[in-house]
């Protein structure tokens, strides 16, 4: 009975208990920034926008109106015709309700291109696309047009993590995917995400996941 909003890419793990008698149903909606902009344009005279820097992710409880929208979306996608006509309208309704919720500022910041939030979002995208390259805070701060101290402070406000810790977490999560889903061994997985020292990779992997990369991978052959 909660929903999670990610307006920037962050490593995410979800743990739950499910069974055949009590299955888990998960729904993910990719939000179009242009759709957010259109909705906010219509509401320009009736809604306010804060200039503060919001966090890039948050969770909130589902209220009855939002829950009703999600149920109608699930019903609509079971029909070939409803999926084409009704589902897009219901998605728009869901985005509207999230925007108007008490924690809709992160999505608003994306649409309005809040200067600092948008700059950090662009740097985060670069990290996700170049995590296997050498990345240093000074260069990233310069690219964002900020001093190193300001960059560090604003980055942590948006992502809840320091820049170096964020880069490290992305690399380690990517390495885990390479091992578990693509069969890479620990050495090659670490190398492919930018680690030059196997011992450093093993140490930091164990610190984050609580086990060595060798124990965590399955059918590691590459």
Tab-separated table of C-alpha atoms in Angstrom:
chain	number	residue	atom	x	y	z
A	1	UNK	CA	0.000	0.000	0.000
A	2	UNK	CA	2.878	2.340	-0.833
A	3	UNK	CA	4.414	3.678	-4.017
A	4	UNK	CA	7.974	4.649	-4.858
A	5	UNK	CA	8.999	7.519	-7.132
A	6	UNK	CA	12.439	7.543	-8.756
A	7	UNK	CA	13.106	10.756	-10.655
A	8	UNK	CA	16.793	9.882	-10.985
A	9	UNK	CA	18.324	6.432	-11.489
A	10	UNK	CA	19.443	4.944	-8.174
A	11	UNK	CA	20.367	1.390	-7.181
A	12	UNK	CA	17.278	-0.170	-5.667
A	13	UNK	CA	16.684	-3.449	-3.899
A	14	UNK	CA	13.289	-4.664	-2.745
A	15	UNK	CA	12.837	-7.655	-0.477
A	16	UNK	CA	9.450	-9.221	0.179
A	17	UNK	CA	7.766	-12.467	1.119
A	18	UNK	CA	5.447	-13.972	-1.470
A	19	UNK	CA	3.851	-17.355	-2.123
A	20	UNK	CA	1.357	-18.968	-4.480
A	21	UNK	CA	-1.403	-18.210	-1.973
A	22	UNK	CA	-0.231	-14.635	-1.359
A	23	UNK	CA	1.616	-13.459	-4.489
A	24	UNK	CA	3.247	-10.083	-4.934
A	25	UNK	CA	2.046	-7.843	-7.735
A	26	UNK	CA	4.411	-5.083	-8.779
A	27	UNK	CA	3.570	-2.268	-11.188
A	28	UNK	CA	6.143	0.039	-12.794
A	29	UNK	CA	5.181	3.123	-14.787
A	30	UNK	CA	7.732	4.966	-16.921
A	31	UNK	CA	6.924	8.666	-16.627
A	32	UNK	CA	7.239	10.940	-19.653
A	33	UNK	CA	8.698	14.299	-18.605
A	34	UNK	CA	6.747	15.985	-21.415
A	35	UNK	CA	3.519	14.661	-19.897
A	36	UNK	CA	4.475	16.194	-16.546
A	37	UNK	CA	5.147	19.503	-18.279
A	38	UNK	CA	1.760	19.436	-20.029
A	39	UNK	CA	-0.087	18.758	-16.777
A	40	UNK	CA	1.780	21.483	-14.903
A	41	UNK	CA	1.155	23.937	-17.749
A	42	UNK	CA	-2.588	23.363	-17.417
A	43	UNK	CA	-2.323	23.811	-13.643
A	44	UNK	CA	-0.040	26.868	-13.883
A	45	UNK	CA	-2.545	29.183	-12.196
A	46	UNK	CA	-3.627	26.747	-9.500
A	47	UNK	CA	-0.456	25.089	-8.222
A	48	UNK	CA	2.755	26.331	-6.657
A	49	UNK	CA	6.317	25.221	-7.220
A	50	UNK	CA	9.043	25.397	-4.627
A	51	UNK	CA	12.582	26.378	-5.593
A	52	UNK	CA	14.097	24.139	-2.926
A	53	UNK	CA	16.077	21.106	-4.068
A	54	UNK	CA	14.023	17.921	-3.553
A	55	UNK	CA	15.344	14.424	-3.085
A	56	UNK	CA	15.422	12.379	-6.279
A	57	UNK	CA	13.435	9.503	-4.810
A	58	UNK	CA	10.795	8.979	-2.147
A	59	UNK	CA	8.030	6.653	-1.044
A	60	UNK	CA	4.518	7.556	0.029
A	61	UNK	CA	1.325	5.718	1.011
A	62	UNK	CA	-1.314	5.039	-1.629
A	63	UNK	CA	-4.482	7.039	-0.966
A	64	UNK	CA	-7.874	5.774	-2.127
A	65	UNK	CA	-7.942	7.879	-5.309
A	66	UNK	CA	-4.497	6.733	-6.441
A	67	UNK	CA	-5.248	3.117	-5.545
A	68	UNK	CA	-8.455	3.277	-7.594
A	69	UNK	CA	-6.479	4.580	-10.589
A	70	UNK	CA	-3.954	1.742	-10.349
A	71	UNK	CA	-6.717	-0.893	-10.161
A	72	UNK	CA	-8.424	0.584	-13.225
A	73	UNK	CA	-5.084	0.560	-15.078
A	74	UNK	CA	-4.591	-3.134	-14.304
A	75	UNK	CA	-8.097	-3.872	-15.541
A	76	UNK	CA	-7.573	-1.819	-18.714
A	77	UNK	CA	-4.376	-3.597	-19.786
A	78	UNK	CA	-6.168	-6.961	-19.846
A	79	UNK	CA	-8.170	-5.790	-22.881
A	80	UNK	CA	-6.526	-5.153	-26.257
A	81	UNK	CA	-8.782	-2.179	-26.991
A	82	UNK	CA	-8.871	-0.711	-23.468
A	83	UNK	CA	-5.067	-0.983	-23.377
A	84	UNK	CA	-4.824	1.290	-26.414
A	85	UNK	CA	-7.491	3.846	-25.478
A	86	UNK	CA	-8.027	3.891	-21.717
A	87	UNK	CA	-4.640	2.865	-20.316
A	88	UNK	CA	-2.746	5.994	-21.514
A	89	UNK	CA	-5.433	8.219	-19.974
A	90	UNK	CA	-5.268	6.355	-16.670
A	91	UNK	CA	-1.464	6.621	-16.642
A	92	UNK	CA	-1.864	10.369	-17.084
A	93	UNK	CA	-4.308	10.402	-14.169
A	94	UNK	CA	-1.820	8.503	-11.979
A	95	UNK	CA	0.981	10.933	-12.851
A	96	UNK	CA	-1.351	13.834	-12.044
A	97	UNK	CA	-2.243	12.404	-8.645
A	98	UNK	CA	1.414	11.800	-7.778
A	99	UNK	CA	2.298	15.348	-8.863
A	100	UNK	CA	-0.438	16.800	-6.693
A	101	UNK	CA	0.587	14.679	-3.715
A	102	UNK	CA	2.562	16.139	-0.854
A	103	UNK	CA	5.809	14.693	-2.257
A	104	UNK	CA	5.424	15.495	-5.930
A	105	UNK	CA	8.255	18.035	-5.966
A	106	UNK	CA	10.861	15.669	-7.472
A	107	UNK	CA	8.781	15.156	-10.612
A	108	UNK	CA	7.988	18.872	-10.798
A	109	UNK	CA	11.711	19.662	-10.558
A	110	UNK	CA	12.387	17.476	-13.598
A	111	UNK	CA	9.697	19.166	-15.683
A	112	UNK	CA	10.633	22.698	-14.664
A	113	UNK	CA	14.340	21.869	-14.935
A	114	UNK	CA	15.140	23.134	-11.470
A	115	UNK	CA	18.686	24.321	-12.091
A	116	UNK	CA	20.547	22.374	-9.429
A	117	UNK	CA	18.317	19.294	-9.487
A	118	UNK	CA	18.530	19.081	-13.284
A	119	UNK	CA	22.331	19.507	-13.248
A	120	UNK	CA	22.695	16.662	-10.749
A	121	UNK	CA	20.262	14.510	-12.758
A	122	UNK	CA	22.455	14.997	-15.836
A	123	UNK	CA	25.578	14.011	-13.890
A	124	UNK	CA	23.789	10.935	-12.557
A	125	UNK	CA	22.915	9.941	-16.132
A	126	UNK	CA	26.573	10.338	-17.090
A	127	UNK	CA	27.645	8.102	-14.209
A	128	UNK	CA	25.212	5.405	-15.341
A	129	UNK	CA	26.487	5.610	-18.904
A	130	UNK	CA	30.199	5.821	-17.997
A	131	UNK	CA	30.522	3.896	-14.730
A	132	UNK	CA	33.348	1.791	-16.191
A	133	UNK	CA	35.433	4.907	-16.962
A	134	UNK	CA	37.586	6.959	-14.598
A	135	UNK	CA	35.305	9.448	-12.838
A	136	UNK	CA	36.527	12.028	-10.350
A	137	UNK	CA	34.536	14.516	-8.311
A	138	UNK	CA	36.483	17.575	-9.519
A	139	UNK	CA	35.673	16.871	-13.177
A	140	UNK	CA	32.021	16.083	-12.435
A	141	UNK	CA	31.651	19.262	-10.384
A	142	UNK	CA	33.195	21.304	-13.197
A	143	UNK	CA	30.831	19.711	-15.731
A	144	UNK	CA	27.888	20.607	-13.486
A	145	UNK	CA	29.149	24.190	-13.235
A	146	UNK	CA	29.564	24.038	-9.450
A	147	UNK	CA	32.324	24.276	-6.920
A	148	UNK	CA	33.388	20.934	-5.470
A	149	UNK	CA	31.842	21.732	-2.067
A	150	UNK	CA	28.516	22.858	-3.577
A	151	UNK	CA	28.452	19.865	-5.906
A	152	UNK	CA	29.040	17.472	-3.003
A	153	UNK	CA	26.305	19.087	-0.871
A	154	UNK	CA	23.662	19.256	-3.628
A	155	UNK	CA	24.488	15.778	-4.949
A	156	UNK	CA	23.946	14.332	-1.480
A	157	UNK	CA	20.677	16.241	-1.086
A	158	UNK	CA	19.300	14.764	-4.325
A	159	UNK	CA	20.692	11.227	-4.122
A	160	UNK	CA	21.162	10.791	-0.348
A	161	UNK	CA	24.725	9.698	-1.125
A	162	UNK	CA	28.090	11.327	-1.677
A	163	UNK	CA	29.325	11.364	-5.312
A	164	UNK	CA	32.100	8.833	-4.664
A	165	UNK	CA	29.797	6.489	-2.744
A	166	UNK	CA	27.191	6.751	-5.508
A	167	UNK	CA	29.741	5.855	-8.200
A	168	UNK	CA	30.977	2.954	-6.095
A	169	UNK	CA	27.439	1.632	-5.509
A	170	UNK	CA	26.572	1.826	-9.206
A	171	UNK	CA	29.724	-0.079	-10.157
A	172	UNK	CA	29.131	-2.778	-7.555
A	173	UNK	CA	25.475	-3.245	-8.526
A	174	UNK	CA	26.455	-3.441	-12.203
A	175	UNK	CA	29.118	-6.033	-11.340
A	176	UNK	CA	26.546	-8.072	-9.453
A	177	UNK	CA	24.255	-8.062	-12.483
A	178	UNK	CA	27.125	-9.203	-14.711
A	179	UNK	CA	27.830	-12.136	-12.403
A	180	UNK	CA	24.296	-13.224	-11.585
A	181	UNK	CA	22.605	-12.605	-14.932
A	182	UNK	CA	25.455	-12.964	-17.446
A	183	UNK	CA	27.746	-15.474	-15.754
A	184	UNK	CA	30.854	-13.288	-15.392
A	185	UNK	CA	33.388	-14.415	-12.809
A	186	UNK	CA	34.346	-12.008	-10.044
A	187	UNK	CA	37.629	-10.870	-11.623
A	188	UNK	CA	36.109	-10.006	-15.012
A	189	UNK	CA	33.022	-8.426	-13.467
A	190	UNK	CA	35.169	-6.096	-11.371
A	191	UNK	CA	37.364	-5.191	-14.331
A	192	UNK	CA	34.361	-4.504	-16.574
A	193	UNK	CA	32.889	-1.969	-14.146
A	194	UNK	CA	36.133	-0.035	-13.676
A	195	UNK	CA	38.003	-1.758	-10.856
A	196	UNK	CA	41.714	-2.215	-11.496
A	197	UNK	CA	42.408	-3.877	-8.136
A	198	UNK	CA	40.674	-7.251	-7.521
A	199	UNK	CA	41.330	-6.972	-3.787
A	200	UNK	CA	39.657	-3.547	-3.625
A	201	UNK	CA	36.689	-4.880	-5.613
A	202	UNK	CA	36.329	-7.885	-3.294
A	203	UNK	CA	36.616	-5.718	-0.182
A	204	UNK	CA	34.070	-3.104	-1.276
A	205	UNK	CA	31.679	-5.707	-2.688
A	206	UNK	CA	31.632	-7.604	0.602
A	207	UNK	CA	31.139	-4.379	2.549
A	208	UNK	CA	28.055	-3.477	0.454
A	209	UNK	CA	26.421	-6.888	-0.036
A	210	UNK	CA	27.626	-8.756	3.023
A	211	UNK	CA	29.325	-11.541	1.062
A	212	UNK	CA	32.244	-11.945	-1.303
A	213	UNK	CA	31.581	-11.655	-5.059
A	214	UNK	CA	32.698	-15.257	-5.500
A	215	UNK	CA	29.930	-16.499	-3.196
A	216	UNK	CA	27.316	-14.209	-4.736
A	217	UNK	CA	27.687	-15.254	-8.380
A	218	UNK	CA	26.110	-18.304	-9.977
A	219	UNK	CA	27.504	-20.313	-12.902
A	220	UNK	CA	30.380	-17.845	-13.272
A	221	UNK	CA	32.206	-18.795	-16.445
A	222	UNK	CA	33.154	-15.695	-18.435
